[in-house]
Amino acid sequence: MGSQADGPRMIDEATAKSILAAAGIDVPAGRTGDDPELLLADLTGPFVLKAVSPTLIHKSDAGGVAVGLAADEVRAAAKTMRETVSAAGHEVSAFLLEEMAAGPHEVVVGAVRNPGVGWVVMVGLGGVFVEVLQDVAFGVAPLVRPQIVEMIDELRGLPLLQGARGSEPADLDALVGLIEALAGPGGLLDLMPPQVTEIDLNPIKLGARGAVAVDARFVVDPTATVTTDRALTPVPPTDFSALFQPKAVAVLGASTRAVNAANLFVRHLQTSGFSGRIVPVHPKADEVEGIATVPSLADAGAIDYAFVALPGAKVAEALSQSVDGVAFAQVVSSGFAEVAGGEQLERELVESARRQGTRIIGPNSLGTHTSRGGVGFIPNAPYEPGGVAVVSQSGGLSVDILRLGSASGVHFHSVTSIGNSADVTPAEMVGHLLDLPEVRVIGLYLESLERAREVLELVTSDRLVTKPVVLLVGGRSAEGSRAAASHTGALSGNHRLWPALARQAGLRLVDSLDDFLSVLLGFDVAKPSVRVSSRDVVLFGNGGGASVLATDALARHGLVTPTLAPEVVAALEAFDLPPGNGLTNPVDVPAGTLAVRSGAVADDILRTILASTEPAVVVTHLNVGIIQRNLEETHGDVTGRIIETVARLQAETETTHHLLVLKGDGKSDMEERIGEYARRARSLGVAAHRQFEAAAVSAAALLAEPAPTTSPQENL
Ligand code: ADP
Ligand code: MG
């Protein structure tokens, strides 16, 4: 065992295989020794001969593997192998002679420890498929059978394993069983000491019956230790109501001379409609921002929420002054674990707060916005309460989420900038938000896989996940997680691990901030009782090209726009509409048609369609710029009329989601009008998007499988 003096080493193949066998994974029968002829005893041909050499990692590259040997060919093969392998610079210390496993398929299964996530597991098709096409799928251990099946289903090359192109179908059950033995609860990975950092089974031979690991590589890093979790004072279960509805708010760090974050925070409180007690804490000044101060938290009484913008080193001490308690301290100060050398300070802060029963939000955060609580951290924050609760690892992005979200019609329950999440974690927040009836959808912006892993743990414990959780990720780069000795290591970049974590946790992963907000809006406004029976969409609105683009956008998200039945089209034609309509779906009509009876015609058209079809979604798209600029004088508020029609239809149905797309002409007066229309639509129970793409991504999310409501363990 071992090659270089330090750095990763390999366990020899025969030992690795005996470990696999003990874990219930099939390996070829084989024997190791110097004299290949003596190894033949008890083995049945055809044979595979392999060179054993501590320095040889990729055996076949150096001529160290000979397959398909008959018994009388073994001696000669060994002689040649010794020569070629030594010519390649490796000394052959012994031979491994194995029975040859039947194919025809080869797959790769591997596992690598990721510092934040733990064991991540990969499955892929062997050979060129993994090397060139990188057709692999990842999962996070422990994996239960249905999750393993989902991983395998993700492989683009799966049809090849199922027997496409005339090959023999592979025993996929055996593959699932093998992965379960490796990565299932209590599987081999669970038993590995911390020094084993990678396991690569490349390849596994897969035939009509059985799965056999014919090569096994265990990478050992003698210096590796698994960091045991920080041994902090344990957290008691926390009631987060005081964070979202604080009655007494303390502010530490406001200045009498300058206007800093704490001063601004007080000013926001003074204008937000916050009705509780504001207690500025200042050691010297009598008043701050026109409010009487107390010299320390000792005189502040019981505080629900303290906004702390002191220099980092002073935070713990200042909080410890409290006599009657601080339930939550939002530490906006920086200089903690986000900077080199700040870890100790952060640990001390959390430890000291825990002893006191104070929960820390942050540090290195911006604040917590709560609409009902009337507390926020940006000027003129949107306090209209809604069902969208967001937890963000980025402070700056939480500002964008509030601003852009509210501009696109999102009403927030809360936005928590959780910063370094040294104490309260995103997972803990999710746990609480799942319990709040007023929260309809949770949005997470995460940058750390470790934090995502905690969310996975939460939702796969006995937790009922009864509402959608939407995930936006920062840092999905394609880089491999380490300079790897295996395909698994090389391919386990963050861009692979985030989707795996999201899939396993039932989180809806989105690609951009725009999509994040569109999906949150969609879930917040959608009628919760609607149950759809298809992925069909009816598109209705003005603009032929626009309808085509909309169809494409929907298709990109897996939604179809099927042609209406001839009877329905005939019924629509019978309405005696102005010319120029396409009535087959997309139902694209010119503005002049929409304006018939000042827009009341939309009711006839949509009702006729819905009388005989049951689409999952109706997208009504209106080019408001054209409709209102050209037809307002003659036909009045056509847009408003159609919005009301759509809202009425939404109220009447339990089987269809109605969405609106309202488009302008780029002029600011029209943008403003559209904003008003969107607010009106929202107040009537219909989400209005500004782009087809937004409607499509939101519709697809609404139609996606519901989040798992039971633990996958129960499926075993
Ligand atoms: P390497 O170190 O080059 O990865 P392997 O042990 O994987 O060496 O052997 C190379 C190839 O030989 C494998 O990819 C597989 O196709 C074939 N092979 C190796 N061992 C066996 C076996 N016992 N049965 C069938 N094929 C085998
Ligand atoms: Mg191999």
XYZ file of C-alpha atoms and ligand atoms in Angstrom:
744
model
C 0.000 0.000 0.000
C 1.094 3.547 -0.586
C 3.141 5.309 -3.194
C 4.505 8.731 -2.352
C 5.656 9.442 1.184
C 2.771 11.768 1.889
C -0.317 12.741 0.005
C -3.011 10.343 -1.098
C -2.289 6.626 -1.385
C -4.232 3.691 -2.722
C -5.319 0.525 -1.034
C -4.206 -2.376 -3.230
C -6.896 -3.708 -5.520
C -7.288 -7.146 -3.954
C -7.737 -5.685 -0.465
C -10.145 -3.084 -1.810
C -12.175 -5.829 -3.426
C -12.296 -7.908 -0.255
C -13.687 -4.846 1.536
C -16.330 -4.509 -1.175
C -17.191 -8.178 -0.946
C -17.639 -7.894 2.816
C -20.081 -5.052 2.181
C -22.138 -7.250 -0.122
C -20.827 -5.894 -3.423
C -20.013 -8.549 -6.025
C -16.396 -8.690 -7.184
C -14.753 -11.267 -9.469
C -13.258 -14.313 -7.830
C -9.493 -13.797 -7.873
C -6.150 -14.575 -6.298
C -2.933 -12.639 -5.836
C 0.588 -14.085 -5.980
C 3.948 -14.195 -7.763
C 3.502 -17.267 -9.902
C 0.516 -16.746 -12.198
C 0.261 -20.441 -12.949
C -0.330 -21.288 -9.281
C -3.164 -18.783 -9.154
C -5.277 -20.728 -11.608
C -6.427 -23.225 -8.992
C -10.132 -22.884 -8.066
C -10.732 -20.211 -10.716
C -12.777 -20.690 -13.853
C -11.759 -19.078 -17.119
C -11.718 -16.981 -19.123
C -9.281 -14.998 -17.000
C -8.123 -11.439 -16.486
C -4.533 -10.890 -15.396
C -3.528 -7.642 -13.686
C -0.195 -6.299 -12.553
C 0.095 -5.365 -8.890
C 2.403 -2.439 -8.291
C 2.179 0.244 -5.631
C 3.012 2.978 -8.113
C 0.687 1.863 -10.869
C -2.623 3.698 -10.792
C -4.036 3.311 -14.292
C -3.012 -0.259 -14.945
C -4.127 -0.625 -18.550
C -2.259 2.542 -19.592
C 0.976 0.723 -18.742
C -0.007 -2.655 -20.179
C -0.950 -3.946 -16.726
C -4.246 -5.634 -17.711
C -4.800 -8.612 -20.018
C -8.379 -9.774 -20.508
C -9.976 -12.858 -22.027
C -7.106 -15.230 -21.289
C -7.362 -18.987 -21.460
C -5.523 -20.961 -18.758
C -2.641 -21.815 -21.057
C -2.146 -18.184 -22.058
C -1.657 -16.863 -18.539
C 2.072 -17.599 -18.163
C 3.056 -15.859 -21.397
C 0.774 -12.931 -20.674
C 2.437 -12.504 -17.281
C 5.910 -12.478 -18.838
C 4.960 -9.797 -21.350
C 3.129 -7.800 -18.706
C 6.135 -7.752 -16.384
C 8.260 -6.380 -19.218
C 5.837 -3.716 -20.486
C 4.930 -2.517 -17.028
C 8.591 -2.184 -15.992
C 9.318 -0.423 -19.273
C 6.652 2.062 -18.204
C 8.572 2.620 -14.974
C 6.666 0.451 -12.470
C 7.905 -2.601 -10.681
C 5.475 -5.531 -10.708
C 5.365 -6.902 -7.171
C 2.737 -9.569 -7.850
C -0.122 -10.558 -10.148
C -3.839 -10.551 -9.600
C -5.629 -13.238 -11.567
C -9.404 -12.903 -11.792
C -12.345 -14.544 -13.417
C -13.668 -12.488 -16.240
C -17.041 -10.904 -15.537
C -19.674 -10.808 -18.252
C -20.872 -7.516 -19.706
C -21.764 -6.134 -22.007
C -22.253 -2.854 -20.158
C -19.792 -0.881 -18.072
C -20.780 1.753 -15.584
C -18.795 3.821 -13.128
C -19.793 4.303 -9.532
C -17.734 6.491 -7.270
C -17.848 8.402 -4.033
C -15.797 11.297 -2.776
C -15.860 13.205 0.463
C -16.823 16.830 -0.010
C -15.741 19.073 2.867
C -19.155 20.675 3.326
C -21.463 17.932 2.195
C -19.918 14.640 3.216
C -19.892 11.660 0.841
C -21.149 12.510 -2.630
C -21.881 9.614 -4.909
C -21.645 9.437 -8.679
C -23.019 7.010 -11.220
C -22.290 7.161 -14.924
C -21.883 5.100 -18.033
C -18.343 3.811 -18.426
C -15.606 4.533 -20.909
C -16.158 7.352 -23.359
C -19.450 8.293 -21.711
C -17.817 9.335 -18.485
C -14.541 10.555 -19.977
C -15.794 12.605 -22.909
C -19.489 13.173 -22.410
C -19.413 13.329 -18.620
C -22.779 11.616 -18.588
C -22.943 11.189 -14.833
C -25.399 11.863 -12.037
C -24.675 12.762 -8.452
C -26.327 12.126 -5.156
C -25.559 12.809 -1.528
C -25.183 9.860 0.841
C -27.002 8.279 2.486
C -29.084 7.356 -0.550
C -32.230 5.308 -0.382
C -33.465 3.214 -3.289
C -35.874 5.726 -4.868
C -33.147 8.355 -4.829
C -30.726 5.947 -6.490
C -33.324 5.208 -9.152
C -33.746 8.959 -9.733
C -30.001 9.327 -10.211
C -29.880 6.545 -12.775
C -32.912 8.041 -14.521
C -30.932 11.239 -14.981
C -28.352 9.578 -17.247
C -28.790 10.543 -20.875
C -27.284 7.213 -21.870
C -29.821 5.225 -19.860
C -31.521 3.845 -22.994
C -28.222 2.118 -23.814
C -28.399 0.258 -20.508
C -32.025 -0.565 -21.205
C -31.121 -2.313 -24.413
C -31.317 0.384 -27.088
C -29.535 -0.537 -30.335
C -30.031 -4.240 -29.758
C -27.729 -4.709 -26.803
C -28.722 -6.880 -23.900
C -30.622 -4.910 -21.242
C -28.590 -4.409 -18.074
C -29.705 -5.631 -14.673
C -30.469 -2.184 -13.306
C -31.855 -3.628 -10.081
C -28.443 -5.092 -9.390
C -26.877 -1.683 -10.034
C -29.303 -0.055 -7.613
C -28.495 -2.730 -5.062
C -24.763 -2.180 -5.504
C -25.084 1.572 -4.984
C -27.274 0.934 -1.973
C -24.661 -1.380 -0.458
C -22.093 1.352 -0.992
C -24.030 4.501 -0.185
C -27.247 3.459 1.512
C -27.937 4.028 5.197
C -25.419 1.888 7.089
C -23.637 1.119 3.813
C -19.934 0.874 3.169
C -19.384 4.650 3.100
C -20.778 4.923 6.617
C -18.167 2.463 7.833
C -15.144 4.065 6.221
C -12.619 5.733 8.509
C -11.999 9.430 7.802
C -8.721 8.606 6.043
C -10.573 7.016 3.139
C -11.426 10.001 0.972
C -12.460 8.489 -2.358
C -13.789 5.230 -3.660
C -13.913 4.566 -7.372
C -15.472 1.464 -8.857
C -14.458 1.820 -12.482
C -15.840 -0.125 -14.122
C -18.719 -2.164 -12.895
C -19.654 -4.886 -15.357
C -23.373 -5.039 -15.903
C -25.137 -7.776 -17.797
C -28.515 -9.419 -17.909
C -27.908 -10.686 -14.381
C -25.846 -9.047 -11.713
C -23.413 -6.175 -11.306
C -19.738 -6.893 -10.643
C -17.123 -4.335 -9.567
C -14.101 -5.429 -11.620
C -11.850 -2.571 -10.525
C -11.746 -0.849 -7.157
C -9.694 2.067 -6.013
C -9.767 3.386 -2.464
C -7.870 6.633 -2.001
C -6.421 7.072 1.462
C -5.191 10.342 2.876
C -3.392 9.483 6.120
C -3.622 13.071 7.314
C -7.381 13.404 6.786
C -9.648 13.847 9.751
C -13.344 14.462 9.728
C -13.958 17.743 11.478
C -16.288 17.030 14.326
C -19.030 19.592 14.725
C -18.236 22.630 16.803
C -18.934 21.685 20.373
C -20.988 24.730 21.217
C -23.585 24.993 23.938
C -26.600 23.269 22.389
C -29.448 25.434 21.105
C -32.831 25.018 22.692
C -35.731 24.951 20.210
C -36.403 28.575 19.399
C -39.712 30.310 18.799
C -39.026 32.731 15.976
C -42.216 34.800 16.379
C -40.306 37.550 18.189
C -38.018 37.912 15.160
C -40.916 38.542 12.792
C -43.193 40.437 15.187
C -40.860 42.203 17.616
C -42.406 44.474 20.228
C -39.197 45.890 21.643
C -36.287 46.680 19.361
C -32.868 47.792 20.604
C -30.346 49.521 18.367
C -26.641 49.363 19.167
C -24.108 51.419 17.301
C -26.075 54.489 16.177
C -24.008 57.648 16.173
C -24.802 61.160 17.339
C -22.417 62.637 14.769
C -22.653 60.571 11.614
C -25.412 58.638 9.914
C -24.464 54.978 9.932
C -26.380 51.740 9.370
C -27.794 51.823 12.902
C -29.021 55.414 12.505
C -30.672 54.484 9.229
C -32.251 51.478 10.874
C -33.844 53.760 13.503
C -35.088 56.060 10.763
C -36.642 53.158 8.895
C -38.428 52.114 12.094
C -39.767 55.618 12.502
C -41.373 55.562 9.062
C -42.338 51.905 8.639
C -45.336 51.930 10.895
C -43.494 49.953 13.579
C -45.598 50.339 16.695
C -43.378 48.800 19.382
C -40.710 50.194 21.661
C -37.484 51.532 20.097
C -34.528 51.553 22.482
C -31.305 53.078 21.176
C -28.341 52.029 23.290
C -25.558 54.588 23.609
C -22.968 54.802 26.375
C -22.783 58.621 26.379
C -25.481 60.365 24.386
C -28.915 61.039 25.886
C -30.723 60.699 22.623
C -30.185 59.293 19.165
C -32.359 60.178 16.185
C -34.607 62.057 18.587
C -35.228 59.045 20.830
C -34.059 58.769 24.441
C -31.245 56.242 24.868
C -30.173 53.858 27.590
C -26.449 53.519 28.377
C -26.374 49.716 27.974
C -28.638 46.764 27.345
C -28.766 46.349 31.138
C -31.310 49.172 31.198
C -33.182 48.200 28.063
C -35.658 45.732 29.551
C -36.615 42.639 27.605
C -35.661 43.004 23.940
C -37.105 40.940 21.113
C -34.757 42.120 18.420
C -31.457 43.957 18.743
C -29.885 45.524 15.677
C -26.149 45.524 16.350
C -23.782 47.624 14.262
C -20.878 47.894 16.711
C -17.288 47.038 15.829
C -17.055 43.246 15.700
C -14.879 42.875 18.779
C -17.398 44.708 20.968
C -20.554 42.821 20.048
C -20.394 39.915 22.496
C -19.618 42.139 25.453
C -22.404 44.601 24.594
C -24.988 41.816 24.269
C -23.891 40.227 27.519
C -24.951 43.372 29.426
C -28.592 42.470 28.997
C -30.439 41.573 32.181
C -33.935 40.845 30.916
C -32.802 39.081 27.770
C -32.417 39.661 24.046
C -34.269 37.083 21.987
C -32.621 37.817 18.626
C -29.555 39.873 17.823
C -29.063 40.846 14.210
C -25.322 41.327 14.002
C -24.540 43.413 10.944
C -20.941 43.950 12.053
C -18.272 42.272 9.962
C -14.780 41.015 10.780
C -15.923 37.528 11.776
C -15.456 34.205 9.989
C -15.797 35.877 6.586
C -12.281 37.272 7.060
C -9.127 35.268 7.683
C -8.532 34.990 11.410
C -12.086 35.998 12.328
C -13.295 32.482 13.170
C -12.330 32.705 16.824
C -14.215 35.966 17.347
C -17.287 34.444 15.725
C -17.128 31.365 17.912
C -16.812 33.470 21.027
C -19.763 35.609 19.987
C -22.006 32.604 19.428
C -20.831 30.847 22.576
C -21.476 33.907 24.695
C -24.891 34.510 23.106
C -25.886 30.882 23.619
C -25.086 31.037 27.321
C -27.482 33.929 27.516
C -30.245 32.499 25.391
C -29.798 35.055 22.616
C -29.990 33.828 19.027
C -27.644 35.516 16.568
C -28.738 36.369 13.028
C -25.503 36.968 11.139
C -22.892 38.283 11.740
C -21.906 40.074 8.558
C -25.559 40.510 7.626
C -27.787 43.411 6.655
C -30.967 42.867 8.603
C -34.315 41.158 8.776
C -37.230 42.604 6.875
C -40.632 41.655 8.238
C -43.697 43.134 6.626
C -46.127 42.441 9.457
C -43.537 43.438 12.034
C -42.875 46.746 10.276
C -39.138 46.256 10.614
C -36.823 46.577 7.661
C -33.344 47.468 6.581
C -33.802 49.471 3.399
C -35.457 52.859 2.984
C -39.091 52.807 1.818
C -39.213 49.051 2.098
C -42.292 47.234 0.768
C -44.344 46.419 3.869
C -47.409 45.012 2.133
C -47.590 41.592 3.783
C -47.482 38.511 1.607
C -46.672 34.839 1.688
C -43.082 34.935 0.419
C -40.344 34.358 3.005
C -36.745 34.597 1.838
C -33.539 33.686 3.623
C -30.394 34.978 1.938
C -26.735 34.299 2.537
C -25.944 37.493 0.682
C -26.872 40.852 2.167
C -26.604 42.789 -1.067
C -28.781 40.310 -2.878
C -31.418 40.503 -0.166
C -31.764 44.197 -1.060
C -32.202 43.286 -4.750
C -34.725 40.630 -3.822
C -36.797 43.152 -1.874
C -36.583 45.886 -4.501
C -36.943 43.884 -7.697
C -39.342 41.442 -6.083
C -41.708 44.127 -4.986
C -41.452 45.811 -8.407
C -42.554 42.546 -10.002
C -45.474 42.131 -7.622
C -44.024 39.901 -4.893
C -45.407 40.588 -1.425
C -43.003 39.501 1.271
C -43.625 37.897 4.581
C -39.961 38.425 5.370
C -36.479 38.662 3.944
C -33.731 37.618 6.330
C -30.145 38.447 5.534
C -28.536 35.642 7.466
C -24.900 36.563 6.779
C -22.383 34.046 8.058
C -25.213 32.107 9.769
C -22.898 31.432 12.678
C -25.811 30.566 14.933
C -29.225 30.547 13.258
C -28.832 28.631 9.987
C -30.941 28.722 6.841
C -32.130 25.208 7.708
C -33.356 26.300 11.116
C -35.184 29.234 9.530
C -36.769 26.940 6.955
C -37.946 24.707 9.775
C -39.716 27.630 11.385
C -41.090 29.098 8.160
C -42.614 25.730 7.240
C -44.699 26.023 10.402
C -46.019 29.530 9.742
C -49.420 29.386 8.055
C -48.992 32.855 6.572
C -45.890 31.739 4.654
C -46.867 30.150 1.347
C -43.480 29.749 -0.293
C -39.892 29.885 0.946
C -37.053 31.315 -1.124
C -33.442 30.499 -0.322
C -30.365 32.176 -1.689
C -27.432 30.013 -0.676
C -23.745 30.047 -1.453
C -22.593 27.288 0.845
C -23.165 23.616 0.083
C -22.832 22.899 3.765
C -25.864 25.068 4.505
C -27.788 23.344 1.735
C -26.840 19.984 3.185
C -28.402 21.067 6.490
C -31.619 21.911 4.644
C -31.510 18.447 3.070
C -31.169 16.932 6.519
C -34.115 18.939 7.782
C -36.455 17.888 5.004
C -35.416 14.238 5.086
C -35.877 13.979 8.819
C -39.433 13.424 9.937
C -40.297 16.919 8.731
C -43.462 17.470 6.747
C -42.625 19.716 3.812
C -45.945 21.223 2.971
C -44.894 24.202 0.921
C -42.562 24.851 -1.976
C -38.970 25.868 -1.285
C -37.259 27.664 -4.168
C -33.466 27.700 -4.312
C -31.220 30.236 -6.007
C -27.551 29.405 -5.792
C -24.445 31.532 -5.969
C -21.325 29.636 -7.028
C -22.282 26.831 -9.380
C -18.975 26.845 -11.179
C -17.940 23.861 -13.230
C -14.633 23.360 -11.470
C -13.932 20.009 -9.902
C -13.785 20.036 -6.149
C -10.203 18.792 -5.975
C -7.257 17.718 -8.053
C -8.702 14.294 -8.165
C -7.339 10.810 -8.537
C -10.722 9.659 -9.799
C -13.441 10.607 -12.211
C -15.763 11.062 -9.297
C -13.479 13.613 -7.709
C -12.833 15.416 -10.964
C -16.495 15.611 -11.888
C -17.906 16.497 -8.494
C -17.895 20.233 -9.133
C -20.413 22.461 -7.448
C -22.453 22.688 -10.621
C -23.144 18.974 -10.177
C -23.650 18.947 -6.427
C -26.185 21.762 -6.172
C -28.709 20.093 -8.492
C -28.172 16.784 -6.677
C -28.825 18.365 -3.301
C -31.826 20.266 -4.639
C -33.325 17.124 -6.184
C -32.894 15.092 -3.025
C -34.267 17.816 -0.788
C -37.197 18.577 -3.085
C -36.011 22.167 -3.542
C -36.877 23.903 -6.798
C -33.566 25.084 -8.178
C -33.797 28.144 -10.418
C -31.152 29.649 -12.685
C -31.387 33.377 -12.120
C -32.683 36.081 -9.837
C -35.442 36.812 -12.374
C -36.588 33.202 -12.323
C -36.381 33.129 -8.527
C -38.720 36.103 -8.249
C -41.095 34.846 -10.962
C -41.465 31.491 -9.243
C -41.941 33.081 -5.818
C -44.612 35.371 -7.256
C -46.299 32.442 -8.950
C -46.520 30.387 -5.767
C -47.588 33.316 -3.622
C -50.516 34.267 -5.855
C -51.531 30.830 -7.157
C -54.813 29.420 -5.940
C -53.690 26.668 -3.569
C -56.663 24.381 -4.177
C -55.978 23.998 -7.912
C -55.055 20.436 -8.948
C -54.033 20.043 -12.568
C -54.313 16.919 -14.674
C -51.887 17.638 -17.533
C -49.051 19.836 -18.712
C -51.211 21.460 -21.372
C -51.261 25.200 -21.797
C -53.737 27.369 -23.640
C -52.141 30.580 -24.874
C -54.472 33.443 -25.583
C -53.625 37.005 -26.530
C -52.554 39.426 -29.194
C -49.470 39.209 -31.391
C -48.735 36.328 -33.775
C -44.953 36.352 -33.355
C -45.412 36.841 -29.642
C -47.552 33.691 -29.513
C -44.870 31.710 -31.303
C -42.185 32.937 -28.912
C -44.444 32.157 -25.982
C -44.987 28.620 -27.255
C -41.220 28.189 -27.468
C -40.678 29.550 -23.965
C -43.259 27.133 -22.595
C -41.699 24.228 -24.482
C -38.274 25.034 -23.012
C -39.843 24.439 -19.627
C -41.531 21.200 -20.597
C -45.030 22.568 -21.217
C -47.058 21.833 -24.317
C -49.523 23.930 -26.293
C -51.746 21.328 -27.959
C -54.024 22.173 -30.868
C -57.661 22.637 -29.909
C -60.237 20.132 -31.126
C -61.950 21.085 -34.438
C -65.339 21.498 -32.679
C -63.832 24.052 -30.306
C -62.207 25.947 -33.158
C -65.517 25.877 -35.054
C -67.338 27.221 -31.991
C -64.828 30.064 -31.757
C -65.200 30.846 -35.450
C -68.943 31.102 -34.965
C -68.415 34.206 -32.806
C -68.144 36.265 -35.966
C -64.890 37.938 -34.935
C -63.007 40.543 -36.949
C -60.515 38.960 -39.396
C -56.940 37.843 -38.722
C -57.348 35.360 -35.868
C -55.502 32.099 -35.332
C -57.865 30.023 -33.240
C -56.184 26.628 -32.891
C -53.906 27.295 -29.859
C -52.008 29.415 -29.566
C -55.204 31.407 -29.843
C -53.683 34.526 -31.276
C -55.965 37.383 -32.059
C -55.288 40.987 -33.061
C -55.959 43.786 -30.607
C -59.084 44.578 -32.644
C -60.561 41.209 -31.712
C -59.760 41.662 -28.030
C -61.564 44.991 -28.138
C -64.873 43.497 -29.321
C -67.520 44.550 -26.815
C -64.771 46.397 -24.931
C -63.008 43.141 -24.081
C -66.073 41.144 -23.038
C -65.368 38.846 -26.010
C -62.470 37.358 -24.019
C -64.970 35.843 -21.641
C -66.788 34.108 -24.530
C -63.564 32.845 -26.089
C -62.018 31.494 -22.889
C -65.257 29.949 -21.646
C -65.779 28.199 -24.960
C -62.283 26.708 -24.758
C -62.573 25.742 -21.102
C -65.973 24.142 -21.612
C -64.408 21.216 -23.432
C -60.709 21.175 -22.448
C -58.985 21.167 -19.105
C -55.586 22.804 -19.562
C -53.230 22.970 -16.594
C -52.535 26.604 -17.362
C -54.129 29.389 -19.356
C -51.695 32.168 -20.192
C -53.470 35.312 -21.291
C -50.986 37.736 -22.788
C -51.865 41.290 -23.583
C -49.744 43.814 -25.367
C -51.072 46.613 -23.236
C -49.037 49.180 -25.142
C -50.893 48.428 -28.365
C -54.297 47.783 -26.831
C -54.513 50.890 -24.695
C -52.724 53.331 -26.963
C -54.702 52.387 -30.057
C -58.078 51.392 -28.704
C -58.629 53.157 -25.427
C -60.433 56.098 -26.993
C -62.898 53.934 -28.884
C -63.176 50.886 -26.644
C -62.249 51.983 -23.144
C -60.346 49.885 -20.621
C -60.083 46.655 -22.634
C -57.079 45.463 -20.608
C -58.852 45.970 -17.297
C -61.912 44.165 -18.571
C -59.894 41.146 -19.697
C -57.982 41.036 -16.424
C -61.313 40.882 -14.607
C -62.475 38.093 -16.890
C -59.335 36.079 -16.184
C -59.698 36.645 -12.454
C -63.336 35.507 -12.580
C -62.361 32.336 -14.425
C -59.593 31.680 -11.908
C -62.057 32.037 -9.057
C -64.405 29.526 -10.702
C -61.915 26.731 -11.464
C -60.123 24.150 -9.349
C -58.294 22.541 -12.260
C -56.516 25.350 -14.101
C -53.993 28.016 -13.192
C -54.519 31.345 -14.906
C -51.512 33.560 -15.542
C -51.218 36.931 -17.211
C -48.404 38.379 -19.248
C -48.713 42.144 -19.583
C -46.380 43.749 -22.069
C -45.552 47.389 -22.624
C -43.808 49.348 -25.324
C -40.803 50.459 -23.318
C -42.253 53.902 -22.548
C -42.296 54.835 -18.902
C -45.930 55.966 -18.777
C -46.971 52.555 -20.083
C -44.692 50.792 -17.573
C -46.499 52.623 -14.831
C -49.914 51.677 -16.150
C -48.842 48.076 -16.432
C -47.654 48.214 -12.843
C -51.162 49.307 -11.872
C -52.776 46.574 -13.946
C -50.446 44.010 -12.377
C -51.384 45.147 -8.886
C -55.058 44.972 -9.806
C -54.606 41.447 -11.197
C -52.773 40.386 -8.078
C -55.453 41.774 -5.812
C -57.959 39.718 -7.817
C -55.880 36.557 -7.369
C -53.953 36.328 -10.647
C -50.195 36.766 -11.035
C -49.188 39.119 -13.836
C -45.729 38.562 -15.311
C -43.884 40.915 -17.589
C -42.260 38.352 -19.871
C -43.265 35.004 -21.362
C -40.112 33.492 -19.911
C -41.246 34.485 -16.424
C -44.713 33.045 -16.963
C -43.225 29.851 -18.363
C -40.789 29.294 -15.514
C -43.469 30.064 -12.984
C -46.013 27.771 -14.668
C -43.478 24.940 -14.828
C -42.756 25.322 -11.126
C -46.461 25.281 -10.278
C -46.889 22.078 -12.247
C -43.782 20.357 -10.909
C -44.249 17.395 -8.643
C -45.295 18.571 -5.219
C -42.501 18.732 -2.699
C -42.043 15.428 -0.872
C -44.313 15.429 2.128
C -42.911 12.291 3.642
C -39.441 11.206 4.468
C -37.887 9.137 1.669
C -36.860 6.654 4.367
C -40.490 5.605 4.518
C -40.358 4.445 0.936
C -37.930 1.694 1.791
P -7.334 0.185 -14.886
O -6.397 0.305 -13.737
O -6.667 0.461 -16.170
O -8.581 0.980 -14.679
P -9.055 -2.168 -14.717
O -8.866 -3.093 -13.585
O -10.231 -1.280 -14.666
O -7.699 -1.366 -14.935
O -9.110 -3.018 -16.060
C -9.195 -2.399 -17.331
C -10.412 -2.899 -18.095
O -10.368 -4.293 -18.219
C -11.712 -2.625 -17.368
O -12.193 -1.365 -17.683
C -12.592 -3.728 -17.871
O -13.137 -3.396 -19.124
C -11.643 -4.866 -18.067
N -11.627 -5.757 -16.880
C -10.809 -5.687 -15.827
N -11.062 -6.678 -14.948
C -12.065 -7.420 -15.466
C -12.794 -8.577 -15.044
N -12.499 -9.217 -13.918
N -13.781 -9.018 -15.833
C -14.067 -8.398 -16.982
N -13.434 -7.325 -17.443
C -12.431 -6.806 -16.698
Mg -10.433 0.694 -13.977
